[in-house]
Short mmCIF file of C-alpha atoms and ligand atoms in Angstrom, two decimals:
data_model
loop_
_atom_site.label_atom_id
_atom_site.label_comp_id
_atom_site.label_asym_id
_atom_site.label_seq_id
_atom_site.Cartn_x
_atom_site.Cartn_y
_atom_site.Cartn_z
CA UNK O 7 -25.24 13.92 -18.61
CA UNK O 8 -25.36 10.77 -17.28
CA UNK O 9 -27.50 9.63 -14.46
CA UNK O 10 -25.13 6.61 -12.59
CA UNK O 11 -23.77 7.67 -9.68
CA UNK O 12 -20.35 8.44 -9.33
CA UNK O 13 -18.10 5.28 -9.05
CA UNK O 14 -14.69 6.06 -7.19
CA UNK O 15 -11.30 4.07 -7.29
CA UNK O 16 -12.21 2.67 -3.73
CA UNK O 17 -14.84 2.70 -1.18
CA UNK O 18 -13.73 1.92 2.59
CA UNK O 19 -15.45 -1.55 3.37
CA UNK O 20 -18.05 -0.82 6.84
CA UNK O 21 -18.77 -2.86 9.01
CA UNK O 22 -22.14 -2.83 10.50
CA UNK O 23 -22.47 0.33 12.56
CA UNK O 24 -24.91 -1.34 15.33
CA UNK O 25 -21.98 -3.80 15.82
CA UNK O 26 -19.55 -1.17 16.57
CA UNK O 27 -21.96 0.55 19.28
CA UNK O 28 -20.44 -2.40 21.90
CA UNK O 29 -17.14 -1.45 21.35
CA UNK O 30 -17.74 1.79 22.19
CA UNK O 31 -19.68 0.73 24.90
CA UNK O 32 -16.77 -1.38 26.52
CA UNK O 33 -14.66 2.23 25.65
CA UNK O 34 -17.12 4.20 27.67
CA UNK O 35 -17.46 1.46 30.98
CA UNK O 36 -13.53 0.95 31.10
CA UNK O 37 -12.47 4.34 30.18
CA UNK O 38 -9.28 3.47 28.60
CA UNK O 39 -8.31 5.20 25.38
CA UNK O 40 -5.39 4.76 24.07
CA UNK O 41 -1.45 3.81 25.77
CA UNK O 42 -1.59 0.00 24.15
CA UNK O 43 -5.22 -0.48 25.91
CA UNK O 44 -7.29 -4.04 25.89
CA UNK O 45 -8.75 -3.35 22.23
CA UNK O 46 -5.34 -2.33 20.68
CA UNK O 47 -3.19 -5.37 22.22
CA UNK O 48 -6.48 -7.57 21.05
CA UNK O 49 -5.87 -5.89 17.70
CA UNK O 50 -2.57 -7.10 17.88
CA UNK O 51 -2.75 -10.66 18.45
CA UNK O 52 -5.20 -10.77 16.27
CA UNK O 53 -3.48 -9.71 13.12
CA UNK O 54 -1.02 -11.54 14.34
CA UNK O 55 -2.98 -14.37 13.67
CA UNK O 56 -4.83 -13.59 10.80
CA UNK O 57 -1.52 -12.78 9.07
CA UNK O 58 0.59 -15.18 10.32
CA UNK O 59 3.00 -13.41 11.61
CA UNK O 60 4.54 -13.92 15.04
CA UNK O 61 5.11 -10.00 16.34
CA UNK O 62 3.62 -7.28 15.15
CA UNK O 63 3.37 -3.21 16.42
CA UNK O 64 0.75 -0.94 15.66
CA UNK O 65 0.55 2.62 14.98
CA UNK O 66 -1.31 5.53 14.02
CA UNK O 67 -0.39 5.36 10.81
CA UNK O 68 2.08 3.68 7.76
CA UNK O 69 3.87 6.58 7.27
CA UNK O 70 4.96 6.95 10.98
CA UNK O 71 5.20 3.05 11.04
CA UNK O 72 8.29 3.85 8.32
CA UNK O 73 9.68 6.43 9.87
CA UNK O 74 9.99 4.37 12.86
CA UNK O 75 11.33 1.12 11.33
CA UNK O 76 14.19 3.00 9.89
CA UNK O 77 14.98 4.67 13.70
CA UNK O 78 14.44 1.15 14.74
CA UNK O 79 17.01 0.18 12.61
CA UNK O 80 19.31 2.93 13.33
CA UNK O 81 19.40 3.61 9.29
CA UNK O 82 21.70 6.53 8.28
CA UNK O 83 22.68 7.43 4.78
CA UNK O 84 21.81 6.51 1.85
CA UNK O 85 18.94 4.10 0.96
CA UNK O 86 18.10 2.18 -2.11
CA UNK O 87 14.32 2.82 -3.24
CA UNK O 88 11.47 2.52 -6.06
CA UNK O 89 10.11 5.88 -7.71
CA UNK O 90 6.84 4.01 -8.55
CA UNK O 91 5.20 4.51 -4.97
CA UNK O 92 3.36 6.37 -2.80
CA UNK O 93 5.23 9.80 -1.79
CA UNK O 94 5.12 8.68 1.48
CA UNK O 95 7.93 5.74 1.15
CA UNK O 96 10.36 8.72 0.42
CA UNK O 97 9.20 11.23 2.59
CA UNK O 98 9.67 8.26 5.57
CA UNK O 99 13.66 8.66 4.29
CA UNK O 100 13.72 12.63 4.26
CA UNK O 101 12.17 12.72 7.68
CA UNK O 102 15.27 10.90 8.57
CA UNK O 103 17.37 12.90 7.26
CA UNK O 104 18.65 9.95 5.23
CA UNK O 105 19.43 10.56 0.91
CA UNK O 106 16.84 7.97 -1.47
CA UNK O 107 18.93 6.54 -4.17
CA UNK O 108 16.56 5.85 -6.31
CA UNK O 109 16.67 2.67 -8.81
CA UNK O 110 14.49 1.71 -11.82
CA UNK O 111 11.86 -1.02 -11.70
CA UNK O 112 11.00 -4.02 -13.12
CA UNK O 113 8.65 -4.04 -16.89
CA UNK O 114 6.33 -6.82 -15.65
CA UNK O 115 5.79 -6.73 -11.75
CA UNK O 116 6.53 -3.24 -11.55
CA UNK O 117 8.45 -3.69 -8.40
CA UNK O 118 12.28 -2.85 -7.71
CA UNK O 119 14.61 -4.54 -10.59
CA UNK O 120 16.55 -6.30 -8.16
CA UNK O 121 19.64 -6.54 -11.34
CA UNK O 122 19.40 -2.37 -10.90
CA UNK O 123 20.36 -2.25 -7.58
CA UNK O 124 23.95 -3.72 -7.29
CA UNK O 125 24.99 -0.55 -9.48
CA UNK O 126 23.49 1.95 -6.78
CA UNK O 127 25.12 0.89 -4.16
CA UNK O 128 28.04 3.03 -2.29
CA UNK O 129 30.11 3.26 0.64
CA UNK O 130 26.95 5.15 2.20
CA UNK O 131 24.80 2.68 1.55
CA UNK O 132 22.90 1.04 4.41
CA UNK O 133 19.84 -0.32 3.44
CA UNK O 134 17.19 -0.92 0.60
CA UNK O 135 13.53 -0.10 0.92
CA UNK O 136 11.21 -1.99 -1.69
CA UNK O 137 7.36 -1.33 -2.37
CA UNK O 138 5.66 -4.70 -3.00
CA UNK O 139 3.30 -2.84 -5.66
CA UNK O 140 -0.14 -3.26 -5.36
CA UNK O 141 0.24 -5.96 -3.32
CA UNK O 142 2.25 -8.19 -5.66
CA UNK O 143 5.52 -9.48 -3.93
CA UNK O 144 9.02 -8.18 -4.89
CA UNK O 145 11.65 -10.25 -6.03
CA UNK O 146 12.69 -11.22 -2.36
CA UNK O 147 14.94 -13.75 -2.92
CA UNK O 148 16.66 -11.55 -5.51
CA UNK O 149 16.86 -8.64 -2.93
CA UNK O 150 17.44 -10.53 -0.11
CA UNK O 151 20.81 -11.84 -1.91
CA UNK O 152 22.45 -8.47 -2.38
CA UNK O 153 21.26 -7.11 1.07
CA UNK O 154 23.50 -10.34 2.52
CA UNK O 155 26.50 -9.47 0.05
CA UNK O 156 26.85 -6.30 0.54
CA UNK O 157 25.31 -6.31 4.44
CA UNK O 158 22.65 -4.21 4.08
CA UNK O 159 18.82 -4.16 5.68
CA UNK O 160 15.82 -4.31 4.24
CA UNK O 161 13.06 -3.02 5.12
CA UNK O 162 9.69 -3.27 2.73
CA UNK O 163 7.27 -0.47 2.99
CA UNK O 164 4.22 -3.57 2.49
CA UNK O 165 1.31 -0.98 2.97
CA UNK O 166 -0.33 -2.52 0.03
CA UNK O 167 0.82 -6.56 1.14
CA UNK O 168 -2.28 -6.91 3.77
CA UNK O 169 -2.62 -10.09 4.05
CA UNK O 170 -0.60 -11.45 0.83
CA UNK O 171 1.58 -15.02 0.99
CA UNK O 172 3.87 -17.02 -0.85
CA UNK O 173 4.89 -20.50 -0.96
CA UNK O 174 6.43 -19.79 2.72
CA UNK O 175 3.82 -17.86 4.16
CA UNK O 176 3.55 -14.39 4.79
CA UNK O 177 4.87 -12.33 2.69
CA UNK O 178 5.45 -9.96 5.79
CA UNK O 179 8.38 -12.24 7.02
CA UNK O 180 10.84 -11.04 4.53
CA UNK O 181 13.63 -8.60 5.46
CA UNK O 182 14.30 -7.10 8.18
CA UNK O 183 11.13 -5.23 9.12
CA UNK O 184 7.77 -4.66 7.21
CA UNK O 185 5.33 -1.92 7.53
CA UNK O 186 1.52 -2.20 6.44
CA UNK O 187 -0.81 1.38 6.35
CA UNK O 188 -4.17 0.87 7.64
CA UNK O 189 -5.79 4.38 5.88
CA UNK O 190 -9.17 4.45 4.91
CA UNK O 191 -8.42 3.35 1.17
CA UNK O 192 -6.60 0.38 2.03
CA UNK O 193 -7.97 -3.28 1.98
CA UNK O 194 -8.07 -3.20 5.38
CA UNK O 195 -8.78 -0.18 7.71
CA UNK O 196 -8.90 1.17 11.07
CA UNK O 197 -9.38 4.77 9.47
CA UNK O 198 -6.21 6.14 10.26
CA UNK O 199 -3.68 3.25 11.27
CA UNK O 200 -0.46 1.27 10.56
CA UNK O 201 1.90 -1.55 11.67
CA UNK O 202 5.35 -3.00 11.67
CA UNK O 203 5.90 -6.68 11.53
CA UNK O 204 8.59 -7.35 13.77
CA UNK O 205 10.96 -10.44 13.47
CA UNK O 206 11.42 -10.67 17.34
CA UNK O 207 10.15 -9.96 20.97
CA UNK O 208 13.02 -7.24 21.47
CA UNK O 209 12.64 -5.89 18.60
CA UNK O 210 9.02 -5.07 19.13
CA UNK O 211 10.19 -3.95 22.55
CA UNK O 212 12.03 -1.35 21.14
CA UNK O 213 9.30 -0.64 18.33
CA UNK O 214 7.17 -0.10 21.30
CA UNK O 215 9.03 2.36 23.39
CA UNK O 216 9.99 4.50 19.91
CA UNK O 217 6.15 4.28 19.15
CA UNK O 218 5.59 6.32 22.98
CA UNK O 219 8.29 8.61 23.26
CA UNK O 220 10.99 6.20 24.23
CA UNK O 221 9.40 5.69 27.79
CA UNK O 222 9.98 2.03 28.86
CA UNK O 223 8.99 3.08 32.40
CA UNK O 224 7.30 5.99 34.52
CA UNK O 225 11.02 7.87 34.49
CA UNK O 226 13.18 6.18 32.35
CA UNK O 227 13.09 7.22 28.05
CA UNK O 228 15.67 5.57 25.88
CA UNK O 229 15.20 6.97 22.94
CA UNK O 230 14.04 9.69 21.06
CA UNK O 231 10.87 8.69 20.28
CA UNK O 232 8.20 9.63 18.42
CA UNK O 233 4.38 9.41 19.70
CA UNK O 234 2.99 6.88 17.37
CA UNK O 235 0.28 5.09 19.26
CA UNK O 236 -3.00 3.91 17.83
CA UNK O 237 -6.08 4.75 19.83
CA UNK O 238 -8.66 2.51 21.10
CA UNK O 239 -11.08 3.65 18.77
CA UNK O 240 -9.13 2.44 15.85
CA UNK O 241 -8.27 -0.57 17.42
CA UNK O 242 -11.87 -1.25 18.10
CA UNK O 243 -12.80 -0.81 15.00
CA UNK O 244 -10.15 -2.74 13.17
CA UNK O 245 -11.64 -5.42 15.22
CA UNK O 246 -14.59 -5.30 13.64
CA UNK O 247 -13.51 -4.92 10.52
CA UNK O 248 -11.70 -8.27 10.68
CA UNK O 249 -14.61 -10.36 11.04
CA UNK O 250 -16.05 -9.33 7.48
CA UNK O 251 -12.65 -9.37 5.97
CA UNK O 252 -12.64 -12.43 4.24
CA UNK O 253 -16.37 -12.01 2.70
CA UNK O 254 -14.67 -8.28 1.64
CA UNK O 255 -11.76 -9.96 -0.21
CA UNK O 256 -13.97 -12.39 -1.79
CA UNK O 257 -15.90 -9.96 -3.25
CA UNK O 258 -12.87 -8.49 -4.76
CA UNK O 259 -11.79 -11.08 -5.81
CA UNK O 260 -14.53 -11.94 -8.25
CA UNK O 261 -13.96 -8.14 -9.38
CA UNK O 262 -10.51 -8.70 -10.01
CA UNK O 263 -11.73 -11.79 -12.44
CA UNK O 264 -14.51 -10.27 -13.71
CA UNK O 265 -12.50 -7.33 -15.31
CA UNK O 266 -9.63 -9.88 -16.73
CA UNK O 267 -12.26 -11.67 -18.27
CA UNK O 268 -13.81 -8.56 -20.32
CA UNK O 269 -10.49 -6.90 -21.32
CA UNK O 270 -8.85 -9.66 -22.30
CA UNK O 271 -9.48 -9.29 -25.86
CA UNK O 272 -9.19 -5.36 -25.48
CA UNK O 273 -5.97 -4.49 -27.96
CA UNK O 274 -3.89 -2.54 -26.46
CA UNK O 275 -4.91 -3.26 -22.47
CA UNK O 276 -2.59 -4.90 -20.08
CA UNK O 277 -4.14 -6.24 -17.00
CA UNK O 278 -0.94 -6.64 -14.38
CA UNK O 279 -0.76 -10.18 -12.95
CA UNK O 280 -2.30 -12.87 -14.38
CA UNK O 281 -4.88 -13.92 -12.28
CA UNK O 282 -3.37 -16.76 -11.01
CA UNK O 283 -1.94 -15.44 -7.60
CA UNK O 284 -3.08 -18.05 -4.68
CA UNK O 285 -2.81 -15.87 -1.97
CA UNK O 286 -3.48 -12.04 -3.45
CA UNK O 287 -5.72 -9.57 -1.91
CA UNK O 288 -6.84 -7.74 -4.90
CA UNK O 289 -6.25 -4.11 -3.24
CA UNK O 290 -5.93 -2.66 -6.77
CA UNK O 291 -6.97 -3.60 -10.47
CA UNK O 292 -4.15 -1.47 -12.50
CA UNK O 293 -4.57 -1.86 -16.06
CA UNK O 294 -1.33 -1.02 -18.87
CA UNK O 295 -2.61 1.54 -21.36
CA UNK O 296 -0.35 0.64 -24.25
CA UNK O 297 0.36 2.30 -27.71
CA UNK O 298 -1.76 0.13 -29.74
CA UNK O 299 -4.78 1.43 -27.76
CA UNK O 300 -7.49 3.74 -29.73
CA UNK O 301 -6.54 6.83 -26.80
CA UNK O 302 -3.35 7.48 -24.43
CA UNK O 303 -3.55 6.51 -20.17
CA UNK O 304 -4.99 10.05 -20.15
CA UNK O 305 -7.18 10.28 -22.23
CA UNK O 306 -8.70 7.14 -21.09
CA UNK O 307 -8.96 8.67 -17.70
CA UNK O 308 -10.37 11.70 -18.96
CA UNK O 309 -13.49 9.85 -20.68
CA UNK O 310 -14.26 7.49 -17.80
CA UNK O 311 -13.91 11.20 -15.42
CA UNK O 312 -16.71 12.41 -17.74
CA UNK O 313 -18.91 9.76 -16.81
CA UNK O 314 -18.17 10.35 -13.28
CA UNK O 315 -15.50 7.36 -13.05
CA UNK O 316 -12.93 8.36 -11.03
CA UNK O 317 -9.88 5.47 -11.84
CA UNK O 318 -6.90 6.53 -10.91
CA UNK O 319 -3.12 7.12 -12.03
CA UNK O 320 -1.35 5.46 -9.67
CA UNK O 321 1.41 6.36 -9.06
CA UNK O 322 1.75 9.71 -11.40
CA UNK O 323 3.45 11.61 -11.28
CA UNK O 324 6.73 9.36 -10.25
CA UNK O 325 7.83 10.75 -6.52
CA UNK O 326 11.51 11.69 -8.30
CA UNK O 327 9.35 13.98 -10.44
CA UNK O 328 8.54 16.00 -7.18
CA UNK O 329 10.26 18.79 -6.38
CA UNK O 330 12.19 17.72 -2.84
CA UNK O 331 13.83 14.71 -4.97
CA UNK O 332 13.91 15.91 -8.69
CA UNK O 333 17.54 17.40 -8.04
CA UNK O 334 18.75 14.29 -7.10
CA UNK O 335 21.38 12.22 -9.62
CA UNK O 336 19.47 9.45 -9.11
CA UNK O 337 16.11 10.94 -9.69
CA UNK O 338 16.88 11.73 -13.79
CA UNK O 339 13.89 10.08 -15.83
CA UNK O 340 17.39 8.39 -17.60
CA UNK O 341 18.16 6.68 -14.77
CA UNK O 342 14.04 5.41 -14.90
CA UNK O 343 12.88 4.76 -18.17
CA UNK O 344 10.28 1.84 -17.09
CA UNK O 345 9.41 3.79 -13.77
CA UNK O 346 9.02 7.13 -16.18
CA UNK O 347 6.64 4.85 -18.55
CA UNK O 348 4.71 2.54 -16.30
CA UNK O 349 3.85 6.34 -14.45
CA UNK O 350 2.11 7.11 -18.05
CA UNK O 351 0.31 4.33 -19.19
CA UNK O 352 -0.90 2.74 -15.65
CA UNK O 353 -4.68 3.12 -14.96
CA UNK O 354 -6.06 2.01 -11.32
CA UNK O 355 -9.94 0.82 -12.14
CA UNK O 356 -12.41 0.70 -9.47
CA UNK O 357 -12.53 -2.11 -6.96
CA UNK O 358 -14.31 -2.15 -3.35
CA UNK O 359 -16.45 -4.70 -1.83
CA UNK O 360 -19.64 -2.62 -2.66
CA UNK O 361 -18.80 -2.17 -6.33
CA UNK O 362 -21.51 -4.08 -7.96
CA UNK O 363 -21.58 -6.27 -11.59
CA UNK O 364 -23.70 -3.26 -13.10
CA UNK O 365 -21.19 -1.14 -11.90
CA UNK O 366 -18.41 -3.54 -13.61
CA UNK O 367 -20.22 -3.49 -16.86
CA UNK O 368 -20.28 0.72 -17.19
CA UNK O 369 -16.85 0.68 -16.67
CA UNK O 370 -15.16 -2.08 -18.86
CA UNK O 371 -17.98 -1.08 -21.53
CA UNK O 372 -16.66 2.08 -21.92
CA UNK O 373 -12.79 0.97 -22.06
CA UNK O 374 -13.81 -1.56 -24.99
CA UNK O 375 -15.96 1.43 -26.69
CA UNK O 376 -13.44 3.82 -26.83
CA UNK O 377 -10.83 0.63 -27.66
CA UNK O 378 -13.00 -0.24 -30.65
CA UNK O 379 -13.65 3.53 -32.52
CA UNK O 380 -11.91 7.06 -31.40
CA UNK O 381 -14.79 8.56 -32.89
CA UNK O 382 -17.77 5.79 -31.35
CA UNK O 383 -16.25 7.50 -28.13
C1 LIG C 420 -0.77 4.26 1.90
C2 LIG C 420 0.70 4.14 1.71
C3 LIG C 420 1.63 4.62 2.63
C4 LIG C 420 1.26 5.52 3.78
O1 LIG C 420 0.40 5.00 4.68
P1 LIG C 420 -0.47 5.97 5.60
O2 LIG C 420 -1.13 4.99 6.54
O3 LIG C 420 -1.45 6.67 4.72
O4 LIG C 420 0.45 6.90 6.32
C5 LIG C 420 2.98 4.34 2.42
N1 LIG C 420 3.40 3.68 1.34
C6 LIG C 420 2.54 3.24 0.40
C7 LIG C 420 3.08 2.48 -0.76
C8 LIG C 420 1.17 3.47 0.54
O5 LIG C 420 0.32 3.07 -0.42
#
């Protein structure tokens, strides 16, 4: 057995806990807890300008964040989406009542194939709803195209895209609306928590009365809204959290270049990306497990589980391969070969601020062991 301690796929990044007692404090004096109180609309101009973004709404979490962008949007019908996500990017459709069409993705980014799409459109069409995959931006341009031809939204479920840019700047400015997830494993947290990036001032308006029930005042509701509200706590401690932000990314950064530098010469391991990305935040380190390595994605995962490394398969199995959408044309593993493959040969590797080079060695020492001899394994 060994004696290392356990090394999970993430660790939520703390901030220190002493600092956080005069948040509370301020919580306690004023009293106010949640209903878009001082911390959360300091929250909000604040990620405003850390992301550069110009209007942004928060909420309790991403998943409620989607399923109010798409009332926002008034979306009905069908809806052009990736299998290789998070359930939750479906489910945000279903609670809508509103069919996912699903459409294969692309070999290298392993984001939506914007050359797939055209085909899936219909007369019930209304909107698309791209992942930007561990962070890594979708084709917008690409997406952005069809969505004008054939006048549909977008809306991009970003909850991996904290704090990523292109050329243009944030990468949140694209489509229509974008929604970030604040949970506990993301790059950045406020526990529980979630926002949509909002293109306008009366857009966030409405975002903002669909996030609390549709009241806009004492006795008037507009809508049927949903209650979607962050608290104070969370605010507070997003906050926080955004002080020691950039010293957390930094840290994963060198991670992220610390394991492309010691599997490079592994045959038969893919490391997505290629390092180069200016603006990346290095929320996940997903690694190809390809035929010409020594063992298959699982049992990779398998022998790093036995040393109490706990990567993970993200995102296996696909969401059409779960029961509420495998009945679904559109969900056939036909229809998504690379989706279907990428599901069985992607590895997520540990990365979090507090994994240390020690920590780094274990792991990519065992992936070139069991590279070099089946049997040295
Ligand atoms: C985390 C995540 C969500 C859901 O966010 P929650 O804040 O956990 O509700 C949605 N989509 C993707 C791609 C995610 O990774």
């Amino acid at each position: 057995m060994s004696t290392n301690k356990p090394i999970y796929v993430t660790q939520p990044y703390l901030p220190p806990l002493e600092e956080f007692h005069d948040y509370l404090r301020q919580i306690w004096d004023n009293k106010i807890l949640t209903n878009g109180g001082p911390f959360h609309q300091q929250l909000e101009a604040a990620l405003c300008d850390y992301l550069g973004v110009e209007h942004l709404a928060l909420f309790s979490n991403g998943t409620i964040a989607l399923v109010t962008a798409l009332q926002a949007q008034r979306i009905t019908g069908e809806v052009i989406t990736t299998p290789y996500s998070f359930v939750a990017t479906a489910h945000s459709l279903q609670w809508n009542g509103i069919k996912p069409v699903f459409v294969d993705i692309d070999p290298i980014t392993l984001n939506l194939d914007p050359a797939k799409i055209e085909a899936a459109i219909t007369p019930q069409t209304t909107a698309i709803m791209p992942v930007h995959c561990y962070g890594r931006p979708c084709d917008v341009a690409a997406i952005q195209r069809i969505a004008d031809n054939y006048n549909l939204k977008i809306i991009y479920d970003a909850a991996h895209a904290f704090g990523v840019r292109d050329e243009g700047g944030s990468v949140l400015r694209h489509g229509d609306l974008s929604v970030l997830s604040f949970h506990a494993t993301k790059v950045f947290n406020t526990f529980e928590g979630g926002a949509i990036i909002c293109p306008d001032a009366k857009t966030k308006q409405r975002i903002d009365h669909l996030k609390n029930f549709g009241f806009v005042d004492e006795v008037t509701v507009v809508a049927a809204g949903i209650n979607g509200k962050m608290s104070e706590i969370n605010a507070a401690f997003g906050l926080l959290q955004l002080q020691y932000l950039g010293q957390a990314i930094a840290r994963r950064k060198e991670i992220d270049a610390a394991y492309r530098s010691r599997l490079a010469q592994v045959r038969g391991i893919r490391c997505l990306g290629d390092g180069a990305e200016t603006a990346a935040n290095y929320s996940y380190f997903p690694i190809l497990v390809g035929p010409d390595y020594q063992l298959v994605r699982d049992e990779l995962y398998q022998l790093l589980r036995d040393q109490e490394i706990y990567a993970r398969r993200y995102f296996f199995p696909l969401i059409t391969e779960f029961p509420m959408y495998r009945g679904l044309p559109s969900a056939r593993s036909d229809n998504l070969p690379v989706a279907w493959n990428a599901a069985r040969s992607v590895l997520c590797l540990p990365i979090y601020p507090g994994l240390d080079d020690a920590d780094i060695e274990r792991v990519t020492q065992l992936i070139i062991q069991a590279g070099a001899s089946r049997c040295e394994a």
